[in-house]
Amino acid sequence: MITVRISDDSLAIACGADEVAAAFEAAGCTVERVSSWGMHWLEPLADIAGQGFGPLAPEDVPAVLAGTSDKGIGCIEDHPFLARQQRFTFARAGKTRPLDMGDYIAAGGWAGLRAAERLSPAEIIARVTASGLRGRGGAGFPTGIKWQTVANAFGNRKYVVCNADEGDSGTFADRMVMEGDPFMLVEGLAIAGLAIGAQKAFVYIRSEYPHAIAKMHAAIAASADLVAPFEIEVRVGAGAYVCGEETALLNSIEGKRGEVRAKPPLPAIEGLFGQPTAVNNVLTLAAVPFILAQGAEAYAAVGFGRSRGTMPIQLAGNVRHGGLFEAGFGLTLGELVEAIGGGTASGRPIRAVQVGGPLGAYHPPSDFHVPIDYESFAAADGLIGHAGLTVFDDSVDMGDMARFAMAFCAAESCGKCTPCRIGSTRGVELIDRLRAAPTAGDAALLEDLCETMRFGSLCALGGFTPYPVLSALKHWPQHFGLIPETTP
Amino acid sequence: MDLVAAIVAAHAGREGPLLPILHDVQAAQGHVSEEAIRTIAHGLNLSRAEVHGVVSFYHDFRTQPDPRPVVKLCRAEACQARGVEALVAALPPQNQVRIETVYCLGLCSAGPAALAAGRPHARLDAAKLAALVEAAT
Amino acid sequence: MSSHTPEKLAYMANQIARNLAEQADPAAAVASHIRTFWNPAMIAALARAGATGLEPAAEQALRSLAPDAG
Amino acid sequence: MGYEPQADLGTPAAIGAATVTLAIDGRSITVPPGTSVMRAAALAGGSIPRLCATDSLEAFGSCRLCLVEIDGMRGTPASCTTPVAEGMAVHTQTPRLQTLRRGVMELYISDHPLDCLTCSANGDCELQEQAAAVGLRDVRYGFDGASHLGQPVDGSNPYFDFDPSKCIACSRCVRACDEVQGTLALTIQGRGFASKVSAGLASDDFLGSECVSCGACVQACPTATLQEKSVKEIGKPERSVVTTCAYCGVGCTFRAEMRGEQLVRMVPWKDGKANHGHSCVKGRFAWGYAQHQDRVLSPMIRESIDQPWREVSWEEALAHTAAELKRIAARYGRMALGGITSSRCTNEETFLVQKLVRAGFHNNNVDTCARVCHSPTGYGLKTTFGTSAGTQDFDSVEQADVILVIGANPTDGHPVFASRMKRRLRQGAKLIVIDPRRIDLVRSPHNAATHHLPLRPGTNVAVLTAMAHVIVTEGLADQAFIRERCDADEYAHWADFVSETRHSPEFLAPVTGVDPAELRAAARLYATGGNGAIYYGLGVTEHSQGSSTVMAIANLAMATGNIGRPGVGVNPLRGQNNVQGACDMGSFPHELSGYRHVSDAGVRALFEGEWGVAIDPEPGLRIPNMLDAATDGTFKAIYIQGEDILQSDPDTRHVAAGLAAMECVIVHDLFLNETANYAHVFLPGSTFLEKNGTFTNAERRIQLVRKVMEPLNGYEDWQVTQELARAMGLDWNYAHPREIMDEIARLTPTFAGVSHARLEAEGSLQWPVNDAAPHGTPVMHIDGFVRGKGKFVVTEYVPTDERTGPRFPLLLTTGRILSQYNVGAQTRRTANVVWHEEDRLEIHPADAENRGISSGDWVKLASRSGETTLRALVTDRVAPGVVYTTFHHPETQANVVTTDYSDWATNCPEYKVTAVQVAPSNGPSAWQQDYDALSHRARRITREPAE
């Protein structure tokens, strides 16, 4: 009897994994549904005794079983895409069945929590602080310091809130954690609860991720006894990108409009239901079990400058080898999209890479030398955000993308602050006007508007929308009609 | 007790129960009517203005019924980079399926992507999208 | 109903007496209350009508307020 | 005073001592911790542009005009949401900030109508002001883009319009409704550019929404989006006068804003100590009666009530009246005269009326409408604590942990205070409601009573004694407080009494109808939940045991140590604006001002010395006694200032009979009220807008009433009383009410330090104001009770004699509604009728079903006193067996049904318990028809040219 391992990650399913699995079963194989390795261009990827085949369609199954398929990629773990990675958070990716407790334990699961249970809250926080872990949601705030603030705050009740509202186009690492290794997130939440003295955690998941929601529900139910009396509850968003902003997310859990709150007070002091709350991103919490199990030093040993540990980088958009690439900070943008990503999927030259989601800047190839770390990208007028890299080939009109950035902001603005509420709509209109009849005055007005939004907005939605707009304007003025289009 | 009141009662005692209730009401009735808003407001001891404010904030909630099947099509940057706008432009006109724009399904390395009847679809081209819409009706 | 009649005054006195029944010295309490709040014409009218139908404490109070009462 | 908006410091004051020093644009200032940078800047004399911030609301941080730069901080934080820190260096005016602010303003104006010149807010618009302040000169976006222009105006509210095209989405209205009013009737609908203020659901308009028209949103709006219709109609005010509202006992201070002699609007005054800038639909908007065509402006007389009225000159009216009074005194004796003071009039006016009776009529036949509302409060609190007044100021509620509301409906009766109470409840204070009806406080958005004890009407004493039973027998009494502050023997006697098994909640449950477990839990909460504060209203006093209930409340407060500090106390919520004052001024027949008995020779001597006449040492007649005496033929003339006893007093037919038996009924009022149907002399009154004087609110706060416009009838009420006194031969020569107050202060120890000059200087004073308390007394009984030791009074539960039976199986209780006031004489003459155009009978669905009654049906309401008809409202707010109505409309004649039972101690009528039957009906009762005919006849006026 042949055992075939095929992912049940929603990307694999979207690419036909269920049909391929059914074909293997029909052919008499035992099929195990595991997490995804993250080599998305190969999905659906079948793993038969460590040998990989992909991307498969049901009609490829007979050839695979007959040993005649040309879709073989050899030993999966030796694949260069994987071999170059350093997997801490995604160590189990592709190897375990997401909701199989036995698989999780066998692969080292719960070791972090067991270790944390032997420590005092202060010791847990000290280890997280020592690891250099910074929030993976984009702002890069040191996690240990945030936890310490919550631990010190006075409150009748404290909360851990997992921000699983990752809605940035070009990112999917959170989704892969929740779908592929949900117990790891549960473990991270439980450790956070111990550290800050919280009784309850909420995992706020965007409604666009139904599979992640289902897996998290199941994993929480299966591990309830292991983390008790700590309680974890899934909350489902309702179609509001802005709820990825932590204070809007807290309002949403409370059952309010997802409007951004002014800070201070910080959520760490006055967060969910007015109580001290640690709001952490999925990847941040997912990194915690490793730190507790393997030690802060093991985590801190990897990285670049003040950006310690690994970063799950997501290669997306028009890229040949799209998927998840976890590595220490410090690889350059060019290495990632060209050497690792293999250039565009279309085979055309890369025109731009948007780094950090819809609020990230568009980088031309001239930025390819910039290493992936928080500080270097800030210096290059960008941000790494969630470390999603969206590749565009030379068919893209960057004027369209600048307009889209404003339109996206207008569609998702909570409407509380004026620069974002009115500015994003005016931005769309202004870019249209500029492109229809370019004038220096309107170009200057667009820059002024971006300045108003950047420094005037209440949160990053309005505040960072100028990144894609201004980067497009700066690097591709011809797409706004401001200089003549030249053919290279 | 009517259905909405029963849903409210089922969530009573939860911390911040409004969004879960709205999801359930929408799932059960296809939309959140003004009548439902009144019932929810009464049940949770909120003003109906507050509930209306919340319902109208989130794009997932509808106040008017629309029984058509839905295809959620991602039109965010990563899918744009892979040509979703051309697919949209090429879609034959139809009114049987509600094609909703969403921004990101997390399938960004394999776009264009869509979600129909709870199942994700990736690597769409014009034919696949048309087939998806056809299948949804 | 004609109301400033002795019956009404007796009713009022009895109501006071019933409400002050648990005081240490009910009769004294009733007398003091009536003395404080009633116009003398009312006391006189009640006294003229006599003590018929009065609660014991009210009757005693009336005696102390209007010693000549019938 | 010219027209000048009140200063706004942007964010609310932080509590505490000023200890944080920072520099704002180089100027050093020291403020309390928690103060915003914005407020600190304003205190330092600077001004940071802002639109979403106002100091009545918590900082919100949305408009982004108030951005500043702070040394050592990244970016440009909003000054409204950034708290000060020691040593902070703030820069509020830098080129970068100016550019940013102009950028934000450019966005605002790109979505705003360009109609400043024709806008009703022109010159009083924060957007306009701030656009100028940031130096906006050009809107480079043009005006072709998306906008909110052209949306329809919602004019459904009778008093203000909502014009969404002028909205800047600052949420100040929404936040005002949430934070200040606590109704949460408004929201932002949608999001992003589509964000829009919405009252209720998408299909609601303002009138159809949960909005209670308090005006807080209008007040908060920085543009003309929410604006008074009166401003649109009349124009921008030119001058303003700060005065005190003449509606309920809260005593809100308003700025009356005038254009010429026309009142444009009433704007709540932020420095008002009772209302702190808040208002309700009555005080804020329902002032139209002051200039209503029904006002009677000429004096009128007639020989008998079947004649039409004859307009006469003031001279003739006063001479005629004085002659009649003298004639009656001569013929029937001095005891045949009496007077009633008004709780709506000023202290000074009230004082003069009682002085006229005592010094001019030579008897003590003076009473006041407090007789029928809060006389038991005076008796009960004087007996137990030594002072006939509530113990706290309103601010005290902010420190209460457990609030016990009994027999009061603050959201309708005392809405501005209710908003503060609700805010405290939203902060986490617990609430106990003892009321037969499920009043709004029991459950309304964001607050809910921890315990609601829906008792059977008339069983207050039993419920409170049962609570005392629980507290004493479970050892929850505050022994240290009792030992130190109260009379030990009396406590022991009381404790034994309440501990008797017959007072246990379980034993009394069949009587009270209250679940014993719930009652025990409520008692425990009150006794152990921290600061416990009791608020009560007429549902306590208007019973045959009203005085006992007040004392039972006082007993509970003393037993639990809830007296003598902020956050606790016994707080009567007074009905009318000057009930407290009318009582203070010596309006009761047994006592002189300051609650001193007429039998006290020393006190009399003081007055006799001042007034030069002998004071009768015997108590006079109370209102019901006067009416009784009238029917008996011994009482013949009455001067009634500002009260409509025919409509407001119980057992209407008895009141009518008493009035009809008199030879000279003098009504001094704004309108030909119901009592005037039986009057022989009508003296036109003046409104609170037309006079100077003072009102004293429920927290003993004396506040100035300032003349806003000249009296339409030519005289302030105190002048009319003075002229009547002079016509009777008294030598009165007050030139201004301040001289009357000086006399009050000379004669009344608790008012010794009160004068108009001090009130002008200090805004308000809470009595006692004297050498012992030179700045007044916000909280009483701090170091000891006024009477010395607190007195526990045994309160035997004596059931009312009003009993249900086969003929009258239901219990009727009465109350009021938010939009209407008392007998409705004022509010019925305003647009407030849109909210309550008639009184309805609330009846439980089960009782309605049994009788075949649906909402809207006409029903006959009958008691042993009489019957009337009105329309039904079927609702489970009332318990089975209980029906409820308001008494704001004379057509309803609700008091035809109420009985002559009254409080044993004070004769305060038992409005709250009447055994009734309800049956379907086709139309008005015989009494209503007869009365309607009489009323029509009695109001005829023959107009002859005066003089």
XYZ file of C-alpha atoms in Angstrom, chain D residues 113-541:
429
model
C -21.072 73.617 0.307
C -19.722 77.038 -0.540
C -22.655 78.880 0.898
C -21.155 80.556 3.929
C -22.832 83.861 3.172
C -26.275 82.359 3.170
C -25.639 79.730 5.829
C -27.473 80.194 9.112
C -24.260 79.383 10.975
C -22.322 82.138 9.244
C -20.218 83.762 11.906
C -20.907 80.988 14.386
C -19.301 78.084 12.556
C -16.192 76.327 13.748
C -15.337 75.078 10.274
C -15.383 78.610 8.927
C -13.369 79.830 11.880
C -10.757 77.102 11.588
C -10.457 77.483 7.818
C -9.535 81.074 8.475
C -7.240 80.102 11.320
C -5.180 77.723 9.196
C -5.034 80.214 6.357
C -6.770 78.195 3.682
C -6.911 80.250 0.513
C -7.480 77.774 -2.255
C -9.076 74.358 -2.756
C -6.910 72.907 -5.471
C -8.964 69.769 -5.811
C -11.791 71.805 -7.264
C -15.387 70.916 -6.541
C -16.159 68.422 -9.262
C -15.299 65.368 -7.229
C -17.403 63.131 -5.027
C -19.223 65.032 -2.332
C -22.063 64.888 0.121
C -23.780 67.917 -1.298
C -27.408 67.881 -2.232
C -28.548 65.331 0.323
C -32.011 66.031 1.675
C -32.411 67.866 4.977
C -34.105 65.893 7.757
C -36.470 68.421 9.277
C -38.561 65.899 11.170
C -37.576 67.134 14.619
C -39.726 70.137 15.459
C -36.815 72.067 16.898
C -33.765 71.368 14.795
C -32.788 70.367 11.292
C -30.215 67.856 10.187
C -28.507 68.886 6.957
C -26.085 66.104 6.014
C -24.550 68.129 3.195
C -22.859 70.309 5.812
C -21.614 67.409 7.919
C -17.875 67.037 8.406
C -18.198 63.582 10.031
C -16.482 64.682 13.240
C -18.820 62.425 15.259
C -19.329 65.117 17.877
C -23.093 64.607 17.681
C -22.767 60.853 17.964
C -20.395 61.157 20.879
C -22.561 63.745 22.597
C -25.526 61.405 22.351
C -23.388 58.579 23.746
C -21.315 60.325 26.376
C -23.412 63.259 27.498
C -26.991 62.181 26.999
C -26.476 58.420 27.169
C -29.241 57.601 24.709
C -26.951 56.413 21.894
C -29.558 57.331 19.315
C -27.018 58.344 16.705
C -24.367 56.466 14.834
C -22.091 56.780 11.880
C -23.511 54.730 9.068
C -21.240 53.155 6.481
C -17.554 53.804 6.400
C -14.847 55.689 4.576
C -16.001 58.537 2.390
C -19.575 57.270 2.690
C -19.543 57.710 6.478
C -22.672 59.546 7.426
C -24.454 60.464 10.617
C -27.603 58.420 11.030
C -30.322 58.607 13.653
C -31.293 55.014 14.262
C -31.771 52.771 11.274
C -31.418 53.766 7.660
C -35.197 54.128 7.475
C -35.459 56.253 10.625
C -35.492 60.007 10.665
C -34.651 62.008 13.765
C -38.214 62.102 14.987
C -38.738 58.399 14.441
C -35.461 57.436 16.050
C -34.566 56.803 19.671
C -33.581 60.501 19.907
C -35.010 62.280 22.948
C -34.304 65.712 21.529
C -32.071 66.788 24.396
C -30.133 69.036 22.055
C -26.696 67.716 23.002
C -25.976 66.894 19.362
C -27.054 70.326 18.220
C -24.891 71.836 20.906
C -21.923 69.729 19.861
C -22.175 70.298 16.116
C -19.411 72.583 14.877
C -21.233 73.491 11.666
C -24.799 74.144 10.587
C -25.451 70.424 10.115
C -27.504 70.193 13.278
C -29.035 73.528 13.984
C -32.020 74.997 15.734
C -34.811 75.916 13.379
C -35.242 79.070 15.429
C -31.792 80.285 14.431
C -32.669 79.750 10.808
C -35.945 81.562 11.229
C -34.930 84.420 13.492
C -31.255 84.824 12.778
C -28.079 84.831 14.760
C -28.362 85.971 18.381
C -27.008 89.383 19.294
C -26.924 89.230 23.049
C -27.375 86.676 25.763
C -28.349 86.355 29.394
C -27.540 83.455 31.672
C -30.536 82.263 33.631
C -32.032 79.206 35.297
C -34.542 76.851 33.715
C -38.079 76.926 35.067
C -38.940 73.322 34.385
C -37.956 70.505 36.751
C -36.017 70.417 40.000
C -32.679 69.785 38.319
C -32.190 73.512 37.868
C -30.241 73.682 34.629
C -28.539 76.910 33.793
C -29.012 78.217 30.283
C -27.828 81.057 28.225
C -30.861 82.684 26.728
C -29.672 84.006 23.388
C -31.621 86.952 22.120
C -32.119 88.937 19.008
C -33.817 92.149 20.038
C -36.621 91.185 22.390
C -36.946 87.819 20.711
C -35.549 84.675 22.238
C -33.573 82.817 19.578
C -32.452 79.812 21.537
C -31.643 78.455 24.966
C -28.134 77.053 25.170
C -27.125 75.041 28.212
C -24.442 76.824 30.189
C -21.259 74.851 30.710
C -20.591 76.500 34.041
C -24.026 75.521 35.342
C -23.254 73.476 38.425
C -26.400 71.414 38.115
C -26.275 70.607 34.423
C -22.652 71.168 33.364
C -23.739 72.179 29.892
C -26.399 69.546 29.322
C -30.101 70.004 28.741
C -33.334 68.207 27.950
C -36.045 68.715 25.383
C -38.040 70.908 27.735
C -35.480 73.417 28.908
C -33.572 73.453 25.662
C -36.447 73.787 23.274
C -39.872 74.043 24.895
C -39.866 77.752 25.651
C -42.374 78.740 22.990
C -45.172 78.972 25.555
C -43.585 82.175 26.829
C -44.806 84.002 23.768
C -47.846 81.859 23.087
C -51.046 83.547 21.998
C -52.890 81.962 24.930
C -50.985 84.166 27.375
C -53.406 86.426 29.180
C -51.868 89.875 29.460
C -54.635 91.947 30.991
C -56.110 91.515 34.454
C -59.698 90.299 34.468
C -62.481 90.156 37.008
C -66.022 88.877 37.258
C -68.677 88.688 39.928
C -69.395 85.021 39.531
C -68.010 82.185 37.549
C -71.001 81.868 35.270
C -70.227 85.309 33.915
C -67.738 86.048 31.188
C -64.448 87.644 32.171
C -64.101 91.399 31.954
C -60.691 92.879 31.161
C -59.795 95.694 33.523
C -56.823 97.846 34.350
C -54.264 96.700 36.875
C -55.444 99.416 39.231
C -59.015 98.286 39.051
C -58.130 94.646 39.369
C -55.965 95.180 42.413
C -58.376 97.579 44.102
C -61.251 95.196 43.478
C -59.286 92.239 44.785
C -58.133 94.030 47.909
C -61.675 95.198 48.587
C -63.019 91.666 48.196
C -60.423 90.226 50.528
C -61.166 92.871 53.131
C -64.875 92.346 52.759
C -64.559 88.609 53.239
C -62.241 88.985 56.240
C -64.682 91.395 57.788
C -67.656 89.194 57.161
C -66.257 85.698 57.805
C -63.214 86.393 59.924
C -59.523 86.369 59.133
C -59.385 82.565 58.914
C -61.561 82.646 55.796
C -58.602 83.796 53.685
C -55.610 81.862 52.431
C -52.990 81.615 49.771
C -51.013 79.115 47.776
C -47.426 79.785 46.775
C -45.955 78.388 43.618
C -43.043 76.051 43.222
C -42.599 77.501 39.754
C -42.093 81.030 40.983
C -38.939 82.471 42.455
C -37.942 82.273 46.078
C -38.550 85.961 46.349
C -42.048 85.718 44.895
C -42.903 82.764 47.067
C -41.630 84.561 50.111
C -43.851 87.529 49.331
C -46.978 85.423 48.910
C -46.519 83.730 52.268
C -45.676 87.088 53.779
C -48.901 88.485 52.345
C -50.858 85.704 54.005
C -49.105 85.924 57.354
C -48.772 89.686 57.520
C -51.713 90.784 55.399
C -54.328 88.076 55.922
C -53.187 87.693 59.552
C -53.260 83.923 59.571
C -51.047 81.021 58.524
C -53.363 79.664 55.847
C -50.604 79.344 53.333
C -49.590 76.222 51.561
C -47.762 75.302 48.407
C -47.914 72.756 45.683
C -45.170 70.895 47.485
C -48.053 69.768 49.663
C -49.028 67.462 46.867
C -45.543 66.312 45.973
C -42.728 66.490 48.473
C -44.255 67.471 51.802
C -43.386 63.997 53.171
C -39.769 64.648 52.279
C -39.780 67.718 54.437
C -41.373 65.868 57.302
C -39.412 62.645 56.984
C -35.940 64.075 56.583
C -36.490 66.728 59.219
C -37.559 64.045 61.668
C -34.655 61.692 60.990
C -31.769 63.975 59.994
C -32.961 67.370 61.136
C -33.157 69.056 57.744
C -35.980 69.065 55.236
C -33.780 68.552 52.231
C -31.708 66.097 50.263
C -28.265 65.402 51.579
C -26.128 65.596 48.441
C -25.237 67.624 45.410
C -25.755 66.097 41.966
C -22.004 65.714 41.460
C -22.103 63.184 44.274
C -23.534 60.564 41.928
C -20.173 60.368 40.231
C -18.814 58.670 43.318
C -21.726 56.339 43.934
C -21.119 52.602 43.612
C -24.667 51.436 44.167
C -27.579 53.598 43.105
C -30.985 52.791 44.499
C -33.840 54.447 42.646
C -37.231 54.150 44.273
C -40.421 55.722 43.058
C -38.687 57.956 40.579
C -38.327 57.897 36.835
C -35.326 60.125 36.289
C -35.006 59.659 32.543
C -38.447 61.211 32.129
C -38.763 63.407 35.173
C -35.186 64.609 35.695
C -33.534 63.830 32.391
C -30.415 65.928 32.736
C -29.559 64.355 36.061
C -30.541 60.952 34.672
C -27.894 61.357 32.002
C -25.260 61.820 34.670
C -26.600 58.870 36.590
C -26.509 56.746 33.456
C -22.963 57.797 32.770
C -22.007 56.630 36.240
C -23.844 53.366 35.618
C -21.955 52.895 32.366
C -18.780 53.337 34.370
C -19.810 50.311 36.392
C -21.954 51.476 39.295
C -24.732 49.020 40.160
C -28.394 49.926 40.021
C -31.378 48.831 42.077
C -34.798 49.996 40.911
C -37.838 49.713 43.148
C -40.817 50.602 41.022
C -44.030 48.919 39.943
C -43.224 49.844 36.390
C -40.295 48.846 34.225
C -38.981 52.359 33.837
C -36.318 53.069 31.223
C -33.539 52.860 33.779
C -34.370 49.211 34.384
C -33.218 48.433 30.912
C -32.089 50.812 28.211
C -29.101 50.700 25.890
C -25.908 50.149 27.873
C -27.458 50.068 31.255
C -29.532 47.647 33.165
C -30.607 47.386 36.752
C -28.901 44.660 38.727
C -32.153 44.277 40.624
C -35.595 45.508 39.736
C -38.158 45.023 42.467
C -41.544 45.533 40.775
C -43.544 46.009 43.924
C -47.278 46.311 44.244
C -48.165 50.018 44.426
C -48.563 51.137 48.010
C -46.102 48.724 49.588
C -42.953 50.867 49.674
C -42.723 50.738 53.448
C -43.030 46.974 53.497
C -40.283 46.582 50.913
C -37.927 48.989 52.650
C -38.561 47.430 56.036
C -37.858 44.033 54.526
C -34.573 45.382 53.172
C -33.777 46.680 56.636
C -34.668 43.250 57.999
C -32.099 41.644 55.726
C -29.445 44.220 56.563
C -29.928 43.936 60.311
C -30.469 40.202 60.599
C -27.597 39.367 58.264
C -25.256 41.601 60.209
C -24.689 44.051 57.365
C -25.413 47.204 59.350
C -22.580 49.693 59.769
C -22.226 49.438 63.531
C -19.409 51.943 63.774
C -21.434 54.614 61.988
C -24.509 53.885 64.055
C -22.528 53.964 67.317
C -20.886 57.243 66.500
C -23.624 59.104 64.662
C -27.028 57.839 65.740
C -29.143 57.566 68.836
C -28.380 54.127 70.250
C -31.701 53.476 71.973
C -33.669 54.423 68.920
C -31.476 52.235 66.775
C -31.968 49.295 69.131
C -35.722 49.805 69.097
C -35.725 50.016 65.306
C -33.402 47.039 64.863
C -35.652 44.906 67.051
C -38.653 46.076 65.095
C -37.248 45.330 61.643
C -35.822 42.019 62.810
C -39.252 40.658 63.597
C -40.116 37.725 61.363
C -43.181 39.558 60.104
C -40.776 41.946 58.334
C -38.807 39.306 56.481
C -38.911 39.461 52.672
C -40.429 36.017 52.622
C -43.205 36.913 55.032
C -43.988 40.145 53.196
C -43.798 38.729 49.689
C -47.551 38.135 49.431
C -48.092 41.785 50.338
C -45.386 43.374 48.190
C -45.368 40.960 45.292
C -41.559 41.097 45.339
C -39.459 37.968 44.967
C -37.802 37.550 48.388
C -34.526 36.270 46.956
C -34.271 39.295 44.688
C -35.098 41.599 47.585
C -32.442 40.015 49.776
C -29.881 40.330 47.017
C -30.787 43.986 46.527
C -30.481 44.685 50.242
C -27.085 43.011 50.392
C -25.889 44.946 47.386
C -26.992 48.256 48.847
C -25.424 47.483 52.199
C -22.131 46.103 50.960
C -21.540 47.448 47.460
C -19.532 50.527 48.423
C -21.026 53.995 48.348
C -24.799 53.579 48.292
C -26.933 56.480 47.132
C -30.719 56.575 47.216
C -32.689 58.684 44.766
C -36.412 58.936 45.086
C -39.356 60.818 43.738
C -43.062 61.121 44.006
C -43.498 57.375 43.876
C -42.275 57.545 47.456
C -44.086 60.574 48.747
